[in-house]
Tab-separated table of C-alpha atoms in Angstrom:
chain	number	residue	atom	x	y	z
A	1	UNK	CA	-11.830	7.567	-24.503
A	2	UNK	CA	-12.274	8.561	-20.836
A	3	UNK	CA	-10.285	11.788	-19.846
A	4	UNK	CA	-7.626	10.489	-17.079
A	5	UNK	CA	-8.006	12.636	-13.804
A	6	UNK	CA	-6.683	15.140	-12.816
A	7	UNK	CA	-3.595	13.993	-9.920
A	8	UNK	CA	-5.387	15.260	-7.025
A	9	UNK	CA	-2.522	15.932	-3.842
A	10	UNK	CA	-5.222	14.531	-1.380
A	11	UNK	CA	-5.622	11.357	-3.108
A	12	UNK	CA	-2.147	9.188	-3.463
A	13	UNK	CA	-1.472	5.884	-4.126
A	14	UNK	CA	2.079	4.242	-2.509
A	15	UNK	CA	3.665	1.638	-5.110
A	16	UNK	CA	6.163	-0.477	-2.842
A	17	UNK	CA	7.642	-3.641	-4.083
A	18	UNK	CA	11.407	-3.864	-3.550
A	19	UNK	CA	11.297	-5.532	0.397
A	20	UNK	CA	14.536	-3.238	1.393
A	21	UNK	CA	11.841	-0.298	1.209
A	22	UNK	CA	9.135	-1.193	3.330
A	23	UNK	CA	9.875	0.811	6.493
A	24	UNK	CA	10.957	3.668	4.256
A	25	UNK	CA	7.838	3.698	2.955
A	26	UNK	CA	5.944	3.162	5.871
A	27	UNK	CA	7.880	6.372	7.017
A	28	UNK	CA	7.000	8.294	3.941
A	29	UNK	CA	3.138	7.531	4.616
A	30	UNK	CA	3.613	8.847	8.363
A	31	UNK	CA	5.099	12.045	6.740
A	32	UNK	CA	2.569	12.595	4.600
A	33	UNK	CA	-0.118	12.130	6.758
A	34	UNK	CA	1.622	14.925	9.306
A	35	UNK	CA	2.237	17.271	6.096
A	36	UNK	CA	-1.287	16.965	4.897
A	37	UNK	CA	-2.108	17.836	8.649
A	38	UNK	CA	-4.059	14.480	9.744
A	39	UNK	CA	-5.123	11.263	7.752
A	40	UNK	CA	-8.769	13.551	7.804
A	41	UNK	CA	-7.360	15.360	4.927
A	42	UNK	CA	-5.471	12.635	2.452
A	43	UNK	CA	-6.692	9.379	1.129
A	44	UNK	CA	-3.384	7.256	1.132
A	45	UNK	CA	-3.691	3.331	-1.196
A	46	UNK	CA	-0.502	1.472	-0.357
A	47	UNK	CA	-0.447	-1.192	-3.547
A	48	UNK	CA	2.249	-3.966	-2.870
A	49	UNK	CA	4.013	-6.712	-4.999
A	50	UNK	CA	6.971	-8.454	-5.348
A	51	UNK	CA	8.932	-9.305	-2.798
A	52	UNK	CA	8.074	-6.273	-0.040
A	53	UNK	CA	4.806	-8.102	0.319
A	54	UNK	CA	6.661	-10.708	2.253
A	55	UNK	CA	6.985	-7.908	5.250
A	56	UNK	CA	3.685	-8.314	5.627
A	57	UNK	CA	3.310	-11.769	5.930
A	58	UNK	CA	1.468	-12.373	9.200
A	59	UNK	CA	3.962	-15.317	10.409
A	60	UNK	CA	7.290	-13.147	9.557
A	61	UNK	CA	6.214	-9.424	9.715
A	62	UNK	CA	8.038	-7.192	12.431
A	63	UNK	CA	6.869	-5.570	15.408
A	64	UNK	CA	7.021	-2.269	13.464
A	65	UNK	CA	5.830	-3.151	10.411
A	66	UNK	CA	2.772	-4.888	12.441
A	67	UNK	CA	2.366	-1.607	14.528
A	68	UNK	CA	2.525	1.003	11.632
A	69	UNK	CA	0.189	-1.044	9.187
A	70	UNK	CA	-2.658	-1.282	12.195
A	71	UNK	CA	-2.282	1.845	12.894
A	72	UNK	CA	-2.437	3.180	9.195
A	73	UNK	CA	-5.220	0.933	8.489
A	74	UNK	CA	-7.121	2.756	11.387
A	75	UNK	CA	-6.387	5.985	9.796
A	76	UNK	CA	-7.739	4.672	6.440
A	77	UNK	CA	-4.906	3.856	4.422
A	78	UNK	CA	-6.296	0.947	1.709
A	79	UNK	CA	-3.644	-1.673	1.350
A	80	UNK	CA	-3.846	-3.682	-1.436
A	81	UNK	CA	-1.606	-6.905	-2.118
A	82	UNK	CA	-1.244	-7.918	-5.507
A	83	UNK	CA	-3.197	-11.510	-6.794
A	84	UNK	CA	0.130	-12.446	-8.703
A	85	UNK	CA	2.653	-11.940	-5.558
A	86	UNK	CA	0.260	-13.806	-3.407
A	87	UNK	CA	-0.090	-16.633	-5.737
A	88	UNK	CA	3.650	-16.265	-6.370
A	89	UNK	CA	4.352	-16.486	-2.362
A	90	UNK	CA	1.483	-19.001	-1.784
A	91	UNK	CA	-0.267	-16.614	0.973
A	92	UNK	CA	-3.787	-15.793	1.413
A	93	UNK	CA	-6.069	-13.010	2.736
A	94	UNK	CA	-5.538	-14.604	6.087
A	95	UNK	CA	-1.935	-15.171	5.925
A	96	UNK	CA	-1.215	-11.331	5.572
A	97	UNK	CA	-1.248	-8.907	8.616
A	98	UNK	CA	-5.387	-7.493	8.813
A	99	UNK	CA	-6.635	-4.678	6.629
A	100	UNK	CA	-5.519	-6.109	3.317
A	101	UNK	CA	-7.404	-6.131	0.173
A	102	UNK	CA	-6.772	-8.236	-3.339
A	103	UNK	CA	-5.770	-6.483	-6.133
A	104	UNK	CA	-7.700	-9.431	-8.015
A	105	UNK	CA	-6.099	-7.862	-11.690
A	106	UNK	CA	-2.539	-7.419	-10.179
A	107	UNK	CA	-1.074	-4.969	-8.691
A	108	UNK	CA	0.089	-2.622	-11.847
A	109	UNK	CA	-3.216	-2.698	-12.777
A	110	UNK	CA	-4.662	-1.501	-9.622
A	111	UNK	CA	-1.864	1.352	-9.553
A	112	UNK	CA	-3.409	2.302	-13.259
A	113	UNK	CA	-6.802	2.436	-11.955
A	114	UNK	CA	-6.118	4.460	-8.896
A	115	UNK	CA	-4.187	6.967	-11.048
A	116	UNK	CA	-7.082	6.787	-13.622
A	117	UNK	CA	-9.348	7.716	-10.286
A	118	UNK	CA	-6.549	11.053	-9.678
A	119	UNK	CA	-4.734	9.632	-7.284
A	120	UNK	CA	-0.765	11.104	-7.305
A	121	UNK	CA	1.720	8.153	-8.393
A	122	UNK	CA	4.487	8.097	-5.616
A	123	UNK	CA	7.270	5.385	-5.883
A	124	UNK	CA	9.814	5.942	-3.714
């Protein structure tokens, strides 16, 4: 059996599914990149499901939401929308704001192979 990594602090992975936390996390992410002194110096994966993904549904997202995930996405953050919750919320690639990726095994399992990879587990 492979030996999990090690949580590395400059490697974290974002879960966010409840929708009534999706500028709270957004917030959290600009935090972390100012405590970590610059997105240089932390590798951020925001992995979404459930119903926050519908925040960042191109047709419906706010003007906040749109701003902070294009500029996040600049900075490198890796956004990943879960297979299920898109199939659930019949949306595509294209239907969600730019910079999204599919986590084609769900979303849980993308959070386990991130964390397998030593990325710190933050739900807030």
């Amino acid at each position: 059996a492979a030996t999990p990594a090690t949580p590395d602090a400059a490697k974290v992975a974002y879960h966010l599914s409840d929708l009534d936390k999706v500028d709270f996390v957004l917030g959290n992410i600009a935090n972390h990149y100012k405590g970590m002194g610059g997105p240089e110096n932390v590798t951020i994966a925001l992995v979404i499901h459930g119903p926050a993904l519908k925040a960042f549904h191109k047709a419906n997202a706010s003007p906040d939401v749109t701003k902070h995930t294009a500029d996040y996405t600049k900075n490198g953050l890796q956004l990943h929308a879960c297979i299920n919750t898109m199939r659930g919320q019949n949306v595509t690639l294209e239907d969600l704001l730019p910079g999204f990726a599919v986590a084609d095994k769900g979303g849980v399992v993308r959070l386990a192979q991130l964390q397998a990879q030593g990325y710190a587990y933050l739900r807030p």
